[in-house]
Amino acid sequence: SGVAMMKFKSPPVNSLSLEFLTEFSISLEKLENNRACRGVIITSAVPKIFSSGLDITEMCGKSMEHYTEFWRAVQEMWLRLYGSSMVTVAAVNGSSPAGGCLVALSCDYRIMAENPKFSIGLNEAQLGIVAPFWFKDTFVNVVGHRTAECSLQLGSLHPAPEAHRLGLVDELVPEEKLMEKAAAVMAQWLALPDHARQLTKTMMRKAVLDRLVAHREEDIKNFITFISKESIQKSLRKYMEMLKKRK
């Protein structure tokens, strides 16, 4: 059919570890290089969670070299997904905070399971972390400046109905109909000539992609400086302790 299905399966919560991000980027590159593949549907094989976002353990108590490698992998994933020539549809079948939200935002179209218990948003501020400019740009391009400004400052996680109202997701469907809907949307997008759609996508997204490419090393340095601060490390350790207690 020319459509690939990519399922996240890294229990318990599909957190974006260095290994996961590397695998994700390699998989996208393989699909991109496969001429028979025109679109990819991204979803989760783990119940109730799409992706919990960046793996906190990769950002806590590690070396400068590790932080550099990790952040480069985060950048690489986004550059590949946001700039993909394929049609990318996110079938969000669970909660999707922070980096998980970024993955969904980077796709061409987002369909979410109609479950008020599932939420999505860039909630970095809750952990004392600042979403970098390219997270922000991606978010603004989807929901508009004012909604993004409030949501980012408050570190909001939006329940599915609210996410739909804000335009953070394009459609809500009952969970059992999610994949069927994703396939229907994909067929609609693939009915157009690829070159016209690809050139239009490039025109719409190029400025945002170019901005990170031009400032990539600076962005890595900013991340390392920020994440290495004792106050940030302390709040990440606190957050990890809280997660352990929840388990």
XYZ file of N, CA and C in Angstrom, residues 85-209:
375
model
N 9.828 13.715 3.878
C 9.090 13.888 2.619
C 7.861 12.968 2.572
N 7.796 12.026 3.512
C 6.634 11.126 3.578
C 5.456 11.839 4.240
N 4.253 11.290 4.040
C 3.095 11.751 4.820
C 3.220 11.076 6.185
N 3.162 11.866 7.250
C 3.315 11.311 8.599
C 2.036 11.562 9.390
N 1.436 10.478 9.860
C 0.195 10.572 10.646
C 0.456 9.991 12.030
N 0.173 10.788 13.070
C 0.304 10.294 14.451
C -1.049 9.765 14.912
N -1.084 8.492 15.267
C -2.293 7.894 15.849
C -2.029 7.801 17.347
N -2.438 8.848 18.064
C -2.078 9.000 19.481
C -3.058 8.202 20.345
N -2.618 7.022 20.767
C -3.521 6.091 21.470
C -3.210 6.017 22.964
N -2.745 7.147 23.510
C -2.463 7.217 24.941
C -1.916 8.587 25.275
N -1.528 8.781 26.517
C -0.998 10.086 26.916
C 0.336 10.373 26.236
N 0.591 11.668 26.055
C 1.766 12.054 25.278
C 2.360 13.379 25.770
N 3.010 13.345 26.942
C 3.618 14.575 27.450
C 4.965 14.892 26.797
N 5.383 16.144 26.908
C 6.737 16.606 26.585
C 7.232 16.106 25.218
N 8.343 15.345 25.216
C 8.914 14.865 23.957
C 7.961 14.006 23.149
N 7.034 13.320 23.840
C 6.005 12.540 23.136
C 5.086 13.453 22.354
N 4.775 14.595 22.962
C 3.967 15.613 22.292
C 4.718 16.164 21.083
N 6.040 16.370 21.240
C 6.853 16.880 20.126
C 6.795 15.933 18.928
N 6.860 14.624 19.199
C 6.779 13.631 18.111
C 5.459 13.807 17.359
N 4.350 13.888 18.115
C 3.030 14.066 17.487
C 2.950 15.390 16.722
N 3.446 16.472 17.336
C 3.420 17.797 16.693
C 4.197 17.818 15.378
N 5.228 16.982 15.291
C 6.101 16.975 14.111
C 5.475 16.261 12.913
N 4.396 15.519 13.178
C 3.716 14.809 12.087
C 2.818 15.768 11.299
N 2.361 15.323 10.127
C 1.484 16.149 9.286
C 0.070 16.219 9.854
N -0.328 15.142 10.539
C -1.716 15.064 10.998
C -1.751 14.246 12.282
N -2.581 14.673 13.238
C -2.675 14.014 14.535
C -4.117 13.581 14.806
N -4.283 12.287 15.065
C -5.594 11.762 15.464
C -5.400 11.175 16.858
N -6.295 11.523 17.770
C -6.123 11.047 19.152
C -7.332 10.238 19.603
N -7.070 9.237 20.416
C -8.165 8.438 20.978
C -9.011 9.316 21.892
N -10.313 9.170 21.744
C -11.284 10.017 22.453
C -11.441 9.533 23.897
N -10.423 9.777 24.690
C -10.438 9.326 26.076
C -9.960 10.486 26.959
N -10.839 11.052 27.800
C -10.454 12.203 28.618
C -9.307 11.927 29.590
N -9.005 10.622 29.803
C -7.875 10.272 30.682
C -6.539 10.440 29.964
N -6.560 10.487 28.636
C -5.333 10.681 27.875
C -5.073 12.177 27.712
N -3.845 12.592 27.939
C -3.516 14.016 27.789
C -2.257 14.197 26.951
N -2.069 15.421 26.468
C -0.938 15.734 25.591
C -0.528 17.191 25.825
N 0.762 17.464 25.744
C 1.228 18.840 25.920
C 2.720 18.897 26.177
N 3.292 20.082 26.016
C 4.704 20.294 26.325
C 4.770 20.798 27.772
N 4.932 19.860 28.708
C 4.828 20.199 30.136
C 6.188 20.365 30.814
N 7.231 20.666 30.011
C 8.589 20.784 30.551
C 8.689 21.713 31.755
N 7.934 22.827 31.733
C 8.012 23.821 32.821
C 7.719 23.202 34.190
N 6.892 22.151 34.209
C 6.569 21.487 35.480
C 7.795 20.831 36.119
N 8.773 20.479 35.274
C 9.994 19.837 35.785
C 11.107 20.855 35.982
N 10.792 22.127 35.766
C 11.821 23.161 35.864
C 12.693 23.217 34.627
N 12.242 22.594 33.532
C 12.995 22.584 32.267
C 12.325 23.550 31.294
N 13.135 24.163 30.438
C 12.591 25.084 29.429
C 12.589 24.368 28.084
N 11.440 24.336 27.433
C 11.364 23.744 26.087
C 12.222 24.583 25.137
N 13.138 23.978 24.363
C 13.995 24.761 23.470
C 13.201 25.436 22.345
N 13.858 26.371 21.666
C 13.149 27.200 20.683
C 12.479 26.391 19.579
N 13.078 25.270 19.189
C 12.481 24.508 18.079
C 11.276 23.690 18.535
N 11.225 23.305 19.814
C 9.989 22.734 20.363
C 8.906 23.820 20.282
N 9.273 25.005 20.764
C 8.341 26.141 20.806
C 7.831 26.490 19.408
N 8.745 26.575 18.441
C 8.354 26.923 17.066
C 7.368 25.905 16.493
N 7.646 24.625 16.735
C 6.770 23.551 16.242
C 5.376 23.697 16.851
N 5.341 24.005 18.138
C 4.084 24.153 18.885
C 3.292 25.368 18.379
N 3.978 26.500 18.253
C 3.336 27.738 17.776
C 2.723 27.522 16.391
N 3.434 26.812 15.524
C 2.941 26.581 14.161
C 1.679 25.724 14.122
N 1.427 24.991 15.206
C 0.228 24.149 15.262
C -0.931 24.871 15.954
N -0.668 25.474 17.114
C -1.785 26.013 17.911
C -1.871 27.540 17.933
N -0.863 28.221 17.381
C -0.869 29.689 17.426
C -0.105 30.208 18.635
N 0.273 31.482 18.576
C 1.195 32.046 19.558
C 0.612 32.119 20.974
N -0.587 32.629 21.109
C -1.151 32.856 22.445
C -1.392 31.547 23.205
N -1.984 30.571 22.522
C -2.235 29.272 23.164
C -0.909 28.633 23.579
N 0.082 28.705 22.674
C 1.396 28.124 22.970
C 2.050 28.823 24.155
N 1.925 30.147 24.197
C 2.557 30.918 25.271
C 2.013 30.505 26.646
N 0.694 30.443 26.767
C 0.080 30.045 28.048
C 0.436 28.602 28.397
N 0.288 27.728 27.421
C 0.501 26.306 27.635
C 1.946 26.008 28.042
N 2.917 26.664 27.384
C 4.332 26.430 27.693
C 4.708 26.991 29.057
N 4.217 28.187 29.380
C 4.561 28.787 30.671
C 3.988 27.996 31.835
N 2.786 27.466 31.638
C 2.124 26.703 32.700
C 2.513 25.225 32.691
N 3.221 24.795 31.633
C 3.567 23.374 31.513
C 2.325 22.512 31.462
N 1.309 22.977 30.703
C -0.003 22.310 30.699
C -0.012 20.980 29.963
N -0.738 20.045 30.552
C -1.081 18.801 29.855
C -2.573 18.869 29.576
N -2.947 18.801 28.302
C -4.343 18.995 27.911
C -5.049 17.652 27.705
N -6.145 17.411 28.433
C -6.932 16.197 28.165
C -7.394 16.193 26.701
N -7.591 15.004 26.154
C -7.902 14.860 24.719
C -8.964 15.845 24.199
N -10.135 16.019 24.874
C -11.137 16.949 24.329
C -10.621 18.395 24.238
N -9.848 18.793 25.246
C -9.291 20.152 25.247
C -8.213 20.296 24.174
N -7.407 19.256 24.015
C -6.350 19.263 22.988
C -6.969 19.445 21.597
N -8.120 18.821 21.398
C -8.814 18.947 20.115
C -9.367 20.363 19.934
N -9.929 20.903 21.001
C -10.490 22.258 20.943
C -9.396 23.287 20.632
N -8.207 23.062 21.176
C -7.089 24.001 20.956
C -6.412 23.814 19.601
N -6.754 22.708 18.909
C -6.123 22.429 17.615
C -4.802 21.689 17.751
N -4.495 21.241 18.977
C -3.267 20.490 19.204
C -3.346 19.120 18.530
N -4.546 18.548 18.497
C -4.792 17.356 17.666
C -5.901 17.701 16.664
N -5.844 17.073 15.506
C -6.781 17.412 14.430
C -8.138 16.733 14.569
N -8.125 15.512 15.128
C -9.390 14.771 15.266
C -9.346 13.895 16.509
N -10.532 13.668 17.066
C -10.695 12.680 18.144
C -11.598 11.578 17.608
N -11.219 10.339 17.844
C -12.080 9.216 17.431
C -12.080 8.167 18.545
N -13.136 7.340 18.626
C -13.123 6.262 19.619
C -11.876 5.390 19.405
N -11.345 4.920 20.517
C -10.073 4.180 20.479
C -10.058 3.043 19.453
N -11.177 2.308 19.394
C -11.218 1.141 18.485
C -11.236 1.547 17.003
N -11.546 2.821 16.743
C -11.598 3.266 15.337
C -10.328 4.040 14.923
N -9.363 4.143 15.829
C -8.194 5.000 15.609
C -7.383 4.600 14.370
N -7.061 3.330 14.254
C -6.219 2.888 13.134
C -6.958 2.976 11.798
N -8.244 2.674 11.851
C -9.089 2.778 10.649
C -9.111 4.239 10.155
N -9.243 5.161 11.096
C -9.269 6.587 10.749
C -7.915 7.047 10.216
N -6.843 6.571 10.850
C -5.485 6.935 10.413
C -5.248 6.478 8.970
N -5.723 5.276 8.657
C -5.567 4.750 7.292
C -6.373 5.583 6.294
N -7.582 6.018 6.693
C -8.442 6.829 5.819
C -7.809 8.206 5.557
N -7.257 8.813 6.601
C -6.587 10.122 6.455
C -5.365 9.972 5.551
N -4.607 8.911 5.780
C -3.418 8.656 4.954
C -3.807 8.532 3.481
N -4.878 7.786 3.198
C -5.333 7.596 1.807
C -5.701 8.946 1.179
N -6.341 9.802 1.969
C -6.739 11.137 1.493
C -5.498 11.966 1.114
N -4.478 11.920 1.968
C -3.250 12.692 1.703
C -2.456 12.104 0.528
N -2.480 10.775 0.412
C -1.706 10.133 -0.662
C -2.411 10.205 -2.018
N -3.665 10.667 -2.019
C -4.396 10.806 -3.292
C -3.812 11.956 -4.123
N -3.036 12.820 -3.477
C -2.425 13.953 -4.194
C -1.066 13.564 -4.780
N -0.640 14.264 -5.841
C 0.696 13.990 -6.370
C 1.756 14.311 -5.306
N 2.677 13.368 -5.090
C 3.692 13.528 -4.043
C 4.489 14.824 -4.160
N 4.939 15.147 -5.388
C 5.854 16.290 -5.532
C 5.213 17.605 -5.082
N 3.928 17.790 -5.408
C 3.240 19.036 -5.029
C 3.101 19.129 -3.511
N 2.736 18.003 -2.886
C 2.585 17.984 -1.432
C 3.945 18.178 -0.746
N 4.968 17.485 -1.245
C 6.299 17.587 -0.630
C 6.867 19.001 -0.721
N 6.715 19.631 -1.874
C 7.232 20.999 -2.047
C 6.488 21.986 -1.153
N 5.181 21.768 -1.010
C 4.374 22.632 -0.138
C 4.813 22.453 1.320
N 5.024 21.207 1.727
C 5.473 20.917 3.104
C 6.820 21.584 3.372
N 7.739 21.455 2.423
C 9.060 22.080 2.565
C 8.924 23.588 2.718
N 8.080 24.191 1.884
C 7.866 25.642 1.934
C 7.343 26.057 3.319
N 6.415 25.272 3.870
C 5.802 25.602 5.155
C 6.768 25.407 6.336
N 7.658 24.418 6.222
C 8.460 24.017 7.386
C 9.933 24.404 7.317
N 10.399 24.844 6.146
C 11.826 25.066 5.931
C 12.450 26.059 6.918
N 11.790 27.167 7.162
C 12.364 28.215 8.031
C 12.629 27.685 9.440
N 11.709 26.869 9.947
C 11.846 26.323 11.295
C 12.990 25.296 11.334
N 13.049 24.440 10.310
C 14.128 23.442 10.220
C 15.489 24.123 10.076
